[in-house]
Coordinates of C-alpha atoms and ligand atoms in Angstrom, one line a residue:
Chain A
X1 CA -22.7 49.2 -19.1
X2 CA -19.2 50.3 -18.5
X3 CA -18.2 47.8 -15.8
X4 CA -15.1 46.2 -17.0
X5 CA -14.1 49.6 -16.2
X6 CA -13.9 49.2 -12.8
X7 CA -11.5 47.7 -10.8
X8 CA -11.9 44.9 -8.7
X9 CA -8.6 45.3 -7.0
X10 CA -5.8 47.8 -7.3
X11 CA -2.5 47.3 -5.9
X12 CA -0.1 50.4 -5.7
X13 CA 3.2 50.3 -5.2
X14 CA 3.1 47.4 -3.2
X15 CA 6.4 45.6 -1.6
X16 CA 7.2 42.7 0.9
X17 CA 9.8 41.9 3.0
X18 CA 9.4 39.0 5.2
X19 CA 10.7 38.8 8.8
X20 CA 13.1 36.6 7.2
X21 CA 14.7 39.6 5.7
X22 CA 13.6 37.7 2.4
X23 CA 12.4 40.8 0.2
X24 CA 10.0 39.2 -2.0
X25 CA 8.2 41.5 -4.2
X26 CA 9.6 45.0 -5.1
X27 CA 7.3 47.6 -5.8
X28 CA 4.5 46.1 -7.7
X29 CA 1.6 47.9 -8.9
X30 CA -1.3 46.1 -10.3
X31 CA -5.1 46.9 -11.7
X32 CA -7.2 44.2 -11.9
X33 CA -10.6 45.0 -14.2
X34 CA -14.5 43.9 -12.9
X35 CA -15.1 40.9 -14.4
X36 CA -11.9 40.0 -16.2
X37 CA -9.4 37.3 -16.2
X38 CA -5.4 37.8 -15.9
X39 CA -2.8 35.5 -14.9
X40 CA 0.1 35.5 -13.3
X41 CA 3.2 34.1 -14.6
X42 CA 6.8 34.1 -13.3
X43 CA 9.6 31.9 -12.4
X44 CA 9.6 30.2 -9.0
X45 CA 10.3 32.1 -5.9
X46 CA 9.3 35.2 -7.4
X47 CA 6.6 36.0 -5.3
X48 CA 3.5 35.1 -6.7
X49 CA 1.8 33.5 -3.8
X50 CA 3.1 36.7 -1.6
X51 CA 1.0 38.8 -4.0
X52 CA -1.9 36.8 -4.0
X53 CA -2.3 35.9 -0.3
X54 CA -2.0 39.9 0.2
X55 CA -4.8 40.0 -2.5
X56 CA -6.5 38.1 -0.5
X57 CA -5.8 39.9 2.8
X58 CA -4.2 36.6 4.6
X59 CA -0.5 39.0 4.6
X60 CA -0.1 42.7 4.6
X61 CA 2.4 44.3 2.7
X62 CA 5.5 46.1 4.1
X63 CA 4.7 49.4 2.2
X64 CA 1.9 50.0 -0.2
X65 CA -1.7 50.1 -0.4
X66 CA -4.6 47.1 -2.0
X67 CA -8.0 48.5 -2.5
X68 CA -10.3 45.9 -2.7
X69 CA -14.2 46.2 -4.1
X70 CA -15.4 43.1 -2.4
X71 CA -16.6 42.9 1.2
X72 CA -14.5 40.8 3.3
X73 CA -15.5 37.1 4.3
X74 CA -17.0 34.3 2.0
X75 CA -19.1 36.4 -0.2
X76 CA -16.2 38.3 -1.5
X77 CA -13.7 36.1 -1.9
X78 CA -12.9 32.4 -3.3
X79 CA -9.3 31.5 -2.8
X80 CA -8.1 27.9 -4.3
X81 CA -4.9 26.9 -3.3
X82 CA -2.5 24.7 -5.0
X83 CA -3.2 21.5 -2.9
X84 CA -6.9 20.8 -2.8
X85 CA -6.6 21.8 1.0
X86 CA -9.8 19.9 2.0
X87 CA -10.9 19.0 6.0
X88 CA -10.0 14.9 5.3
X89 CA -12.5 14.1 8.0
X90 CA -15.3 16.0 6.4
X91 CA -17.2 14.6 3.1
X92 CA -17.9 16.2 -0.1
X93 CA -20.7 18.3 0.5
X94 CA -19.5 19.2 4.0
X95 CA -16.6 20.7 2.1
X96 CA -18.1 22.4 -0.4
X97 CA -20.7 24.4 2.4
X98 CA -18.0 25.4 4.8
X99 CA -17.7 28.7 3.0
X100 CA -21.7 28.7 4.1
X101 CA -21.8 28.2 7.3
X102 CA -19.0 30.0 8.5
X103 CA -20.7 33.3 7.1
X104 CA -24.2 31.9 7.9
X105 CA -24.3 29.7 10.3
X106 CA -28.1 29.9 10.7
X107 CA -28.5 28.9 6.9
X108 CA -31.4 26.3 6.4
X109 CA -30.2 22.5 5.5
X110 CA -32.6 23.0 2.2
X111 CA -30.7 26.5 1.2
X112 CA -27.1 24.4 1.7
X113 CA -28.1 21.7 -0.1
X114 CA -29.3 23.6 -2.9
X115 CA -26.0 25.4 -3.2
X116 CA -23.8 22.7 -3.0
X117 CA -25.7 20.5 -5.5
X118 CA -25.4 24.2 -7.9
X119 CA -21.6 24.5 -6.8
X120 CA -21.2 20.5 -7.8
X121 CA -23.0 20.4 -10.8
X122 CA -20.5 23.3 -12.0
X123 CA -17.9 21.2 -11.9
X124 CA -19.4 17.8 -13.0
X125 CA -19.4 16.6 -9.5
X126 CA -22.8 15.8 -8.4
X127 CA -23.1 12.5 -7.2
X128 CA -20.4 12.8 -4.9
X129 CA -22.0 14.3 -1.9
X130 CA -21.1 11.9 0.4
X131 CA -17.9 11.0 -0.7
X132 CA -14.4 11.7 1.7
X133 CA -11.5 13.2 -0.1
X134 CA -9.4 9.7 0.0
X135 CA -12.1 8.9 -1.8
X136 CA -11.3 10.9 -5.0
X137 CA -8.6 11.3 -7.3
X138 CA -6.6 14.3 -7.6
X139 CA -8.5 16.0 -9.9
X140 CA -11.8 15.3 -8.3
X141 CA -10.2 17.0 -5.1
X142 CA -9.2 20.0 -7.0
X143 CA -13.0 20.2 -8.5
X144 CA -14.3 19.7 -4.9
X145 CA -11.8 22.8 -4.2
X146 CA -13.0 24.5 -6.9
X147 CA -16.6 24.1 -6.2
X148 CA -16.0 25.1 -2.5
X149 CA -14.4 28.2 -3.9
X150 CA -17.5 29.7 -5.8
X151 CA -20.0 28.1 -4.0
X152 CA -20.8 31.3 -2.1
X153 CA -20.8 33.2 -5.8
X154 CA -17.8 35.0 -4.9
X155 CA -16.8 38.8 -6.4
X156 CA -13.1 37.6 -7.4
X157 CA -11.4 34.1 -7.8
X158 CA -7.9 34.0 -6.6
X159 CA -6.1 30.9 -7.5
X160 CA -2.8 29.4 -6.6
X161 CA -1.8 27.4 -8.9
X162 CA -4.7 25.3 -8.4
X163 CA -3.6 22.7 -11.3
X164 CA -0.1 22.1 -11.0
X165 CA 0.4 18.9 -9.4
X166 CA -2.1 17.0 -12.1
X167 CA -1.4 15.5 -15.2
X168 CA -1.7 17.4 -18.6
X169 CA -4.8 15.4 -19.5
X170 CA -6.7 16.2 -16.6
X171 CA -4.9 19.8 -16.1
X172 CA -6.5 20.7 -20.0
X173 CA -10.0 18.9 -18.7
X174 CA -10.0 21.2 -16.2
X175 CA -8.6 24.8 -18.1
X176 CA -11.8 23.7 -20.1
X177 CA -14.0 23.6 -17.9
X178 CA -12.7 26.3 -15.9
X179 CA -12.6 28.9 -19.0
X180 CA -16.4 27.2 -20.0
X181 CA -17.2 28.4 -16.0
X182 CA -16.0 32.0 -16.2
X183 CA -17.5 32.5 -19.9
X184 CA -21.1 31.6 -18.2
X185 CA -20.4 33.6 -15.0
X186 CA -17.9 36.1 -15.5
X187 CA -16.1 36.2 -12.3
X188 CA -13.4 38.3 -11.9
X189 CA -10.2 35.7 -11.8
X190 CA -6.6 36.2 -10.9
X191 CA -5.0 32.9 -11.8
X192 CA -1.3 32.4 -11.1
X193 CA 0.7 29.8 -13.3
X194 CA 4.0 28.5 -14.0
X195 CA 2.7 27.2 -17.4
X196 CA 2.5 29.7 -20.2
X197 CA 0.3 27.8 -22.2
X198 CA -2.0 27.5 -19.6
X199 CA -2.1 31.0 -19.3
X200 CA -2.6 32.1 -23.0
X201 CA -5.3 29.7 -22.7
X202 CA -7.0 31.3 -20.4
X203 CA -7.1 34.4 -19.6
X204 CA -7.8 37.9 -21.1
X205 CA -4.4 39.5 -19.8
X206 CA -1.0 38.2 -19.0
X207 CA 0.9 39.7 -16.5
X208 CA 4.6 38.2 -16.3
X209 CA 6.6 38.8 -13.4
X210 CA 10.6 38.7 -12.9
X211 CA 12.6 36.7 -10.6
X212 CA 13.0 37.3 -7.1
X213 CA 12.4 40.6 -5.7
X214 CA 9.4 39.7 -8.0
X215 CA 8.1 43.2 -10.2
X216 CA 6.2 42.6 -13.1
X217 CA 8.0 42.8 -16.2
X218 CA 5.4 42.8 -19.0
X219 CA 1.3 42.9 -19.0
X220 CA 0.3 41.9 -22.0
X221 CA -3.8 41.4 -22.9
X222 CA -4.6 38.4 -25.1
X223 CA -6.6 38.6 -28.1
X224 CA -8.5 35.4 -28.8
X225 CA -12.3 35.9 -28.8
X226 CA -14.7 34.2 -26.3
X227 CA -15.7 31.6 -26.6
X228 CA -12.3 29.5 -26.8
X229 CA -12.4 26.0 -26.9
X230 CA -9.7 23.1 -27.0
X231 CA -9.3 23.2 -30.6
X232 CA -7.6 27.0 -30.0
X233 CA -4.4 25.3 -28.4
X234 CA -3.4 23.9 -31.4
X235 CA -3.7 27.2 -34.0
X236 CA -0.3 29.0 -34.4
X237 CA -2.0 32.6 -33.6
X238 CA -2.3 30.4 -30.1
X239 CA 1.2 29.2 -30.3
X240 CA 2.8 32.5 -31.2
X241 CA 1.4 33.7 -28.3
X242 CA 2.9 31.5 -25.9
X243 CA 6.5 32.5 -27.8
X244 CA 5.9 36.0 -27.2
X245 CA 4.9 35.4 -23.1
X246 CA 7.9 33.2 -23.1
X247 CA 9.7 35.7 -24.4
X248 CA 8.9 38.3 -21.8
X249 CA 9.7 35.6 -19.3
X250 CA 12.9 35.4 -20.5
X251 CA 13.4 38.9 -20.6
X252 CA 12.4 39.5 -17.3
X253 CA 15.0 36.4 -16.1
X254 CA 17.9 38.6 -18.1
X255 CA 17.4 41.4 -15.6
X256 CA 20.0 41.2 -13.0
Chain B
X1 CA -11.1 -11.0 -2.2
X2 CA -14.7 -9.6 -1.4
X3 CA -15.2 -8.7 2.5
X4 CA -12.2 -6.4 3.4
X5 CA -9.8 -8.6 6.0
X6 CA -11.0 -8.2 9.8
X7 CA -8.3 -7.1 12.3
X8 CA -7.6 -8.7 15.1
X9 CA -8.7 -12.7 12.8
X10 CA -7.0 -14.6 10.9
X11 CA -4.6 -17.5 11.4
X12 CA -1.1 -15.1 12.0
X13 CA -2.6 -12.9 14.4
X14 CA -5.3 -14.9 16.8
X15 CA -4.1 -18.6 16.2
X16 CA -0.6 -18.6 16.6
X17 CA -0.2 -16.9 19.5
X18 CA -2.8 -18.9 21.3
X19 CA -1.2 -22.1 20.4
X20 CA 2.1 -20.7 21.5
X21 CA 0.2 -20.2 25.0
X22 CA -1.5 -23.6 25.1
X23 CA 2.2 -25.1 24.9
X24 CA 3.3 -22.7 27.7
X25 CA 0.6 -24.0 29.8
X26 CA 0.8 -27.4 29.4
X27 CA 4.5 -27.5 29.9
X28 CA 4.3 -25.3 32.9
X29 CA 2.0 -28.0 34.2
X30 CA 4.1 -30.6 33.6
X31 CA 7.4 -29.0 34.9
X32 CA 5.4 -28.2 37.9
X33 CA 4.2 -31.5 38.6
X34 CA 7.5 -33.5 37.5
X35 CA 9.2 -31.6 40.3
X36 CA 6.8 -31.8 42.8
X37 CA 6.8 -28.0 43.4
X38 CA 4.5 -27.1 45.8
X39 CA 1.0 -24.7 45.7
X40 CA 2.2 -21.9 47.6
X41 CA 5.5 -21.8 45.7
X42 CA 4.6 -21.6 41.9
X43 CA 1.1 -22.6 41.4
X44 CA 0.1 -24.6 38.4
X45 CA -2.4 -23.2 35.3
X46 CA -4.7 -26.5 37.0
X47 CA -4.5 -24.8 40.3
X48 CA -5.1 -21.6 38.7
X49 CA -8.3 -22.6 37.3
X50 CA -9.6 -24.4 40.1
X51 CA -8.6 -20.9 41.9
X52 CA -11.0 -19.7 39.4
X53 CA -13.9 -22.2 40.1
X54 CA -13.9 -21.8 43.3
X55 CA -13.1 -17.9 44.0
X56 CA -15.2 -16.4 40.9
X57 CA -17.3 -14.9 42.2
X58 CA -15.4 -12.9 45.3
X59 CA -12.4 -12.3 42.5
X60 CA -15.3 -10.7 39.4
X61 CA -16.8 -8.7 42.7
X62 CA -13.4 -7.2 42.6
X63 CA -12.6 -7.1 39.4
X64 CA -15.8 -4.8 39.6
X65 CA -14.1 -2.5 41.8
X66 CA -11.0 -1.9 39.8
X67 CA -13.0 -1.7 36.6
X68 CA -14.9 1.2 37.7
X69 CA -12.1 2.8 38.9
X70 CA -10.2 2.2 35.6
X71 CA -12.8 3.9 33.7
X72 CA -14.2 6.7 35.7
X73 CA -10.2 7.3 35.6
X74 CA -9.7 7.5 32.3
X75 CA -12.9 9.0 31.1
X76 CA -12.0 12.2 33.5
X77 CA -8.4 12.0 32.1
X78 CA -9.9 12.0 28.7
X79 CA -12.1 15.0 29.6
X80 CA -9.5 17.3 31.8
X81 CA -6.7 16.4 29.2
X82 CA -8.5 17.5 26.2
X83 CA -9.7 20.5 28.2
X84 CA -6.0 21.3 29.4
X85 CA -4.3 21.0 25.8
X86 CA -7.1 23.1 24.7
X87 CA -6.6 25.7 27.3
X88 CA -2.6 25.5 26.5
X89 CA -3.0 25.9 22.8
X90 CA -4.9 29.0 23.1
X91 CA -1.6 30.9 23.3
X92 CA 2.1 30.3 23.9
X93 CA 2.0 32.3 26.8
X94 CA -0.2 30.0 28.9
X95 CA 1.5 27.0 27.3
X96 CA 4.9 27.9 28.5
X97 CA 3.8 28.3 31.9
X98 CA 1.7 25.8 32.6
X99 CA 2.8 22.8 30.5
X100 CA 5.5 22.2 32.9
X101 CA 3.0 21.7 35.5
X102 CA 1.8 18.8 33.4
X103 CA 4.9 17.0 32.8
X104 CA 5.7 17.0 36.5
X105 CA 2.5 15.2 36.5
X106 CA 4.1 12.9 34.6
X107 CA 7.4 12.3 35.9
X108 CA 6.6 11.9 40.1
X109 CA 5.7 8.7 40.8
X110 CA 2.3 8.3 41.9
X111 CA 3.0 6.2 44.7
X112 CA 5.3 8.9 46.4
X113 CA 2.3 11.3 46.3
X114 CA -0.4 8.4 47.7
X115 CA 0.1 8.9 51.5
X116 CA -0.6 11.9 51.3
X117 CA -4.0 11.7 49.3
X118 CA -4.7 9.2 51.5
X119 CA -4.6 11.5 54.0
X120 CA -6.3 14.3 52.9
X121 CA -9.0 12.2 50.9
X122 CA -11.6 10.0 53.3
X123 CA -13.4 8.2 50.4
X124 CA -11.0 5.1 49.0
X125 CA -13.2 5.4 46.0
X126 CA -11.5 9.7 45.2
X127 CA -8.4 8.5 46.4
X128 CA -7.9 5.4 43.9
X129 CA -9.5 7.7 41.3
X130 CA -7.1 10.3 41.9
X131 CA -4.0 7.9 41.5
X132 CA -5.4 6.7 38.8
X133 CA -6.0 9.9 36.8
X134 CA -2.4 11.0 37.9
X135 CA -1.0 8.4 36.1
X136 CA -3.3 8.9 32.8
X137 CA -3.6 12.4 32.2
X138 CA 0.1 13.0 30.1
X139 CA -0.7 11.2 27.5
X140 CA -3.8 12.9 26.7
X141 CA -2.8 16.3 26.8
X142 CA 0.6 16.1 25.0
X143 CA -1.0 14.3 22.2
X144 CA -3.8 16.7 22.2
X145 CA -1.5 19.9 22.1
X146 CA 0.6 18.2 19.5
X147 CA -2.9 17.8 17.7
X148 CA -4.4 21.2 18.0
X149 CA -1.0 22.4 16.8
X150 CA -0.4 20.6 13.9
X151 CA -3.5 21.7 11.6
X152 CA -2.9 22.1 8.3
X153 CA -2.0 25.9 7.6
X154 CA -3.5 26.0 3.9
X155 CA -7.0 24.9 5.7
X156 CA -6.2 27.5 8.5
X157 CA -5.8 30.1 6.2
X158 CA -8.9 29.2 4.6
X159 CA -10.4 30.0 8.0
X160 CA -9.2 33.1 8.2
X161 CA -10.2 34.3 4.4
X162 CA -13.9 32.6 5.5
X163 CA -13.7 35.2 8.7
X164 CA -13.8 32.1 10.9
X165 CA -14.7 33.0 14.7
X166 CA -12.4 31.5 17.3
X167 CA -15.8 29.1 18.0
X168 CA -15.6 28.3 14.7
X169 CA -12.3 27.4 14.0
X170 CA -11.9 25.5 17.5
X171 CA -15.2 23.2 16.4
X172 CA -15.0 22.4 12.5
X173 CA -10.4 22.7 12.4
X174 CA -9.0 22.5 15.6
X175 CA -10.9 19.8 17.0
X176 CA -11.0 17.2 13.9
X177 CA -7.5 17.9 13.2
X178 CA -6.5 17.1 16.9
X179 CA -8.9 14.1 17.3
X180 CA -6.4 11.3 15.5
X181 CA -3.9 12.2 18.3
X182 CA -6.3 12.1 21.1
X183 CA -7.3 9.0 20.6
X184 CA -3.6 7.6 20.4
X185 CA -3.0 9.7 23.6
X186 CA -6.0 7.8 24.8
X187 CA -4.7 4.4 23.7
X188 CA -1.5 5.0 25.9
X189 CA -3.5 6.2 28.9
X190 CA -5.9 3.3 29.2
X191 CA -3.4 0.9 29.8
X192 CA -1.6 3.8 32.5
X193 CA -4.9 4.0 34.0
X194 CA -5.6 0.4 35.0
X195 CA -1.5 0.0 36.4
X196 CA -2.3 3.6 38.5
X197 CA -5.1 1.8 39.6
X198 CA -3.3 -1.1 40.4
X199 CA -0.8 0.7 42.1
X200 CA -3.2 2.9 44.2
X201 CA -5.0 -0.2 45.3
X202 CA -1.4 -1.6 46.9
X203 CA -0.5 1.6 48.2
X204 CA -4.0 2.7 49.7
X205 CA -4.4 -1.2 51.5
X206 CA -8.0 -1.5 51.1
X207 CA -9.8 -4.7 52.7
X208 CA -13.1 -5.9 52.5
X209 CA -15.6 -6.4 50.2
X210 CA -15.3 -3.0 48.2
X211 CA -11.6 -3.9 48.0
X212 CA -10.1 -4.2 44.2
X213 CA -8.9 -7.0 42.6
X214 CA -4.8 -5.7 43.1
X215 CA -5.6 -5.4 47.1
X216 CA -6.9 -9.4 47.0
X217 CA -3.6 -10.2 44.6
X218 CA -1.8 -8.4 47.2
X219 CA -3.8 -10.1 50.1
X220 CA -3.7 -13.7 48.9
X221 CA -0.3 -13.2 48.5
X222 CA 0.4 -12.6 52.5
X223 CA -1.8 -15.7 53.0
X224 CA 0.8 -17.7 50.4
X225 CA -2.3 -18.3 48.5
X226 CA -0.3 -18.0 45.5
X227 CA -2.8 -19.7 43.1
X228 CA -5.7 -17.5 44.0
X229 CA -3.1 -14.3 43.9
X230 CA -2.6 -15.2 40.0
X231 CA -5.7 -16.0 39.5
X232 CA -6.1 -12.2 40.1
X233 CA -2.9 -11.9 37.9
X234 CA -4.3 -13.4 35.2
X235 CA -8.0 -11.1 35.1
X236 CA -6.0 -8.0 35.8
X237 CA -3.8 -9.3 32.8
X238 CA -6.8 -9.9 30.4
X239 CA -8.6 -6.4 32.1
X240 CA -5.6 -4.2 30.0
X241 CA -5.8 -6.2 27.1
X242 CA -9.6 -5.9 26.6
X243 CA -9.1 -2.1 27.3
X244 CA -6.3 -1.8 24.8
X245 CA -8.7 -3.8 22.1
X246 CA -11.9 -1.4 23.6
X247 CA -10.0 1.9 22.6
X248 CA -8.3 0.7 19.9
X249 CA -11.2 -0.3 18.1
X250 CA -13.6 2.9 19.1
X251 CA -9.6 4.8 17.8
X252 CA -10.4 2.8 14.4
X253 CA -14.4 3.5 14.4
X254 CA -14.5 7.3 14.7
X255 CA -11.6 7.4 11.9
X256 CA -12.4 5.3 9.6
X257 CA -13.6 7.7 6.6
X258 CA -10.3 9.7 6.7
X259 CA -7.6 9.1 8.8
X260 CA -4.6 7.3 7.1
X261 CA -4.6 5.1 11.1
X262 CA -7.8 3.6 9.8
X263 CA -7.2 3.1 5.8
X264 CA -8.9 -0.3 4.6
X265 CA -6.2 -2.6 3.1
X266 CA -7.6 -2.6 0.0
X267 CA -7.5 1.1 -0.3
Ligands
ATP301 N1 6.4 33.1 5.3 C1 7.6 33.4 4.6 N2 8.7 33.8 5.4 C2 9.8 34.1 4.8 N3 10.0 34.0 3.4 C3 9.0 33.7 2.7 C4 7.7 33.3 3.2 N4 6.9 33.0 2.2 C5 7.6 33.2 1.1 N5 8.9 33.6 1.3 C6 9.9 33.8 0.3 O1 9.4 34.8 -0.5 C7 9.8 34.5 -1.9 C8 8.5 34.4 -2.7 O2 7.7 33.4 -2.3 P1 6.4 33.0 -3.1 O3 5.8 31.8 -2.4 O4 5.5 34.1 -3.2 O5 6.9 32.6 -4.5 P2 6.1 32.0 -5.8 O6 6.3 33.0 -6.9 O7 4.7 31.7 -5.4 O8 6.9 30.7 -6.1 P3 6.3 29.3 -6.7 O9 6.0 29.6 -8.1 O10 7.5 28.4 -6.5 O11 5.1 29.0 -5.9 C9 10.5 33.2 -1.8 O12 11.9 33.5 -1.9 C10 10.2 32.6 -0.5 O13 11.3 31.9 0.0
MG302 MG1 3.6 29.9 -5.1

């Protein structure tokens, strides 16, 4: 089987200016495998998100082409943004089957339940059905986000920084669980960070990006076999790693 | 603590101010009586009552009257608001040329539009309602627009990614997301809807037995039967206030899981 050969998403020569006259990203061209896992690092303001939300097809860009291999709509796509963005008034489960309905809304009660009590059990929220966000803490919200994300069993994974605004307990709780997730499944991911440690922990492929207009500056694979665990953070291969990243981040902050 | 604290009990909020009123009472009594003031001048809470014993009936008859109008008034400005802001908010276009329409509703004063309802309208019933809905409507819709506007982007991107139809989107964001400002719109618009009522009823001089209790304030009053005219006061009085505890409670109810209006005090 040669299907990390293909490419779930190809971005040529891609730039954005906003309205704003705010140009963003200069031209950035990107090839994401079938199946594979990069991040996205870069300073802040340099355009991640832009990239991302054109990924995803939410913006389009100013000049350049994005060839996507998914269909459009829930079963193609699972987008988690950086705040858990749930409906407040709606509980757990009613969350996590949005994706579901919108795309089906004839889907039988037994069919949702089944797919949210999968979705949940992925990441160790079953239980929790009925619960409203307020409910949770913030890292329950960001699982309930997460399971609303693959809950449809999407082709690619675009995430926002989704764990930025928790601790670092919970934030490695949840790189564990996440990596554990992709290692069973083997989603295609595009995970964007500000933390390079998170990244090397991650992913397969680093892609660093420089400041504003954002162009990508280094793309750089990452060796460490599957399957990682928590023990890998604190090997010095894993920690030379993170030097090296940083030190194409720092490289990409010299360019004027 | 076990039992989460109940609003609207407790010693600081029930039992002060009722004691504060008792006092008012009894030294409105007194003052009246200790200068001999007469009945038709400034009645006496004992007067009042006995206004009560011996009226209840006729004054709950129409207390009937304005109650229904009241409420079909504000259940059609709940329903025609919503559906306005919802028709505004479907593009800026239509918003910028008809809200205006709706904030003229909102600044003439109803009673310089009465005669000619009166007119035009034959049933006293349509033309109180009328009035009354005049006077309710603003709230509603401006809350509601400010509602359906102010849904959270991230979740209405999410809509977008998730191929939402505009059905959709209207049902499970728009609609939830707006529903916290309705219902404070709503709170504003039943206390507008009894004093359009109120109003109306002066204006539109109904008599009879189908008259409202505002037309008998406004009646007893002629006849210097002051006591009986506050007795109306009074009920009109506790009429807003039951309103005002009605909505506000059904506010509380339908957003109790989520909205921050309606967060226990223990959470
Ligand atoms: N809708 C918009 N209109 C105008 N300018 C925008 C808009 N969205 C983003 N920008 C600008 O584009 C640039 C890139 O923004 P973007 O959100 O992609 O950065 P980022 O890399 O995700 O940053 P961070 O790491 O802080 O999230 C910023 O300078 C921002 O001000
Ligand atoms: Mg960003």
């Amino acid at each position: 089987m040669n299907g990390a050969a293909l490419a779930a998403v190809t971005v040529d020569h891609v730039t954005k200016v906003f309205s704003s006259g705010t140009e963003a990203l200069s031209p950035v061209s990107l090839r994401v495998e079938m199946g594979s896992f990069a991040s996205l690092v870069g300073p802040s303001g340099c355009g991640k998100s832009t990239l991302l939300r054109m990924v995803a097809g939410l913006t389009d860009p100013t000049s350049g082409t994005i060839s996507r291999s998914w269909p459009s709509g829930p079963e193609g796509i699972g987008f988690v943004f950086q705040d858990p963005t749930l409906m407040p008034w709606a509980t757990v489960a009613a969350n996590v089957e949005l994706p579901l309905r919108l795309a089906n809304p004839g889907i039988s009660t037994a069919e949702l339940a089944m797919r949210v009590t999968g979705a949940l059990q992925l990441v160790g929220l079953q239980g929790f059905t009925g619960a409203f966000p307020r409910e949770l803490s913030g890292g329950m919200r960001m699982r309930v986000s997460i399971a609303r994300a693959i809950v449809t069993r999407p082709r690619i994974l675009l995430m926002d920084e989704p764990f930025a605004a928790l601790d670092e307990f919970t934030r490695f709780q949840l790189n564990e669980d996440l990596l554990a997730l992709w290692q069973e499944n083997r989603w295609t991911v595009l995970f964007v960070t500000h933390s390079i440690r998170e990244a090397v922990f991650l992913s397969e492929r680093i892609v660093v990006m420089s400041p504003r207009p954002g162009r990508i500056v280094a793309d750089m694979p990452v060796a460490f076999t599957v399957p990682r665990t928590a023990a890998l953070r604190d090997t010095h291969a894993f920690t030379d790693t993170c030097a090296q990243v940083g030190a194409a981040f720092g490289g990409g902050m010299a360019v004027p | 603590m076990s039992a989460p604290p109940r609003r609207f009990v407790g010693f600081g909020n029930v039992l002060l101010p009722i004691l504060f009123g008792i006092a008012l009472l009894a030294m409105w009594e007194w003052a009246v009586r200790h200068y001999g003031v007469p009945e038709y001048v400034v009645p006496g809470p004992v007067a009042i009552a006995r206004a009560f014993s011996r009226d209840g009936a006729d004054l709950l008859a129409g207390l009937m009257v304005t109650l229904q109008v009241t409420v079909a008034a504000l259940v059609l400005a709940a329903i025609t608001g919503a559906v306005f802001a919802f028709a505004l908010a479907q593009s800026r276009l239509v918003e910028q040329t008809l809200f205006p329409y709706a904030v003229f509703l909102q600044v003439t004063p109803i009673v310089t539009i009465a005669p000619f309802i009166i007119i035009w309208v034959s049933n006293v019933f349509v033309v109180l309602l009328i009035l009354a809905w005049m006077a309710a409507v603003f709230p509603v819709i401006s809350n509601t627009l400010l509602g359906l506007k102010s849904a959270d982007p991230n979740l209405k991107d999410l809509f977008q990614l998730y191929r939402a139809n505009r059905w959709q989107t209207a049902t499970k964001l728009l609609l939830p997301s707006a529903l916290p400002h309705f219902l404070g719109g709503l709170r504003i618009s039943g206390g507008l809807a009894l004093i359009g009522t109120v109003v109306a009823e002066m204006v539109a001089g109904t008599s009879g037995t189908r008259s409202g209790l505002a037309s008998r304030l406004l009646e007893a009053s002629y006849r210097l039967e002051l006591a009986r005219a506050m007795a109306c006061f009074v009920l009109l009085s506790a009429t807003g206030l039951v309103l005002y505890v009605v909505l506000d409670t059904l506010s509380h109810y339908l957003l109790r899981h989520w909205h921050e209006s309606a967060r226990p005090k223990d959470g």
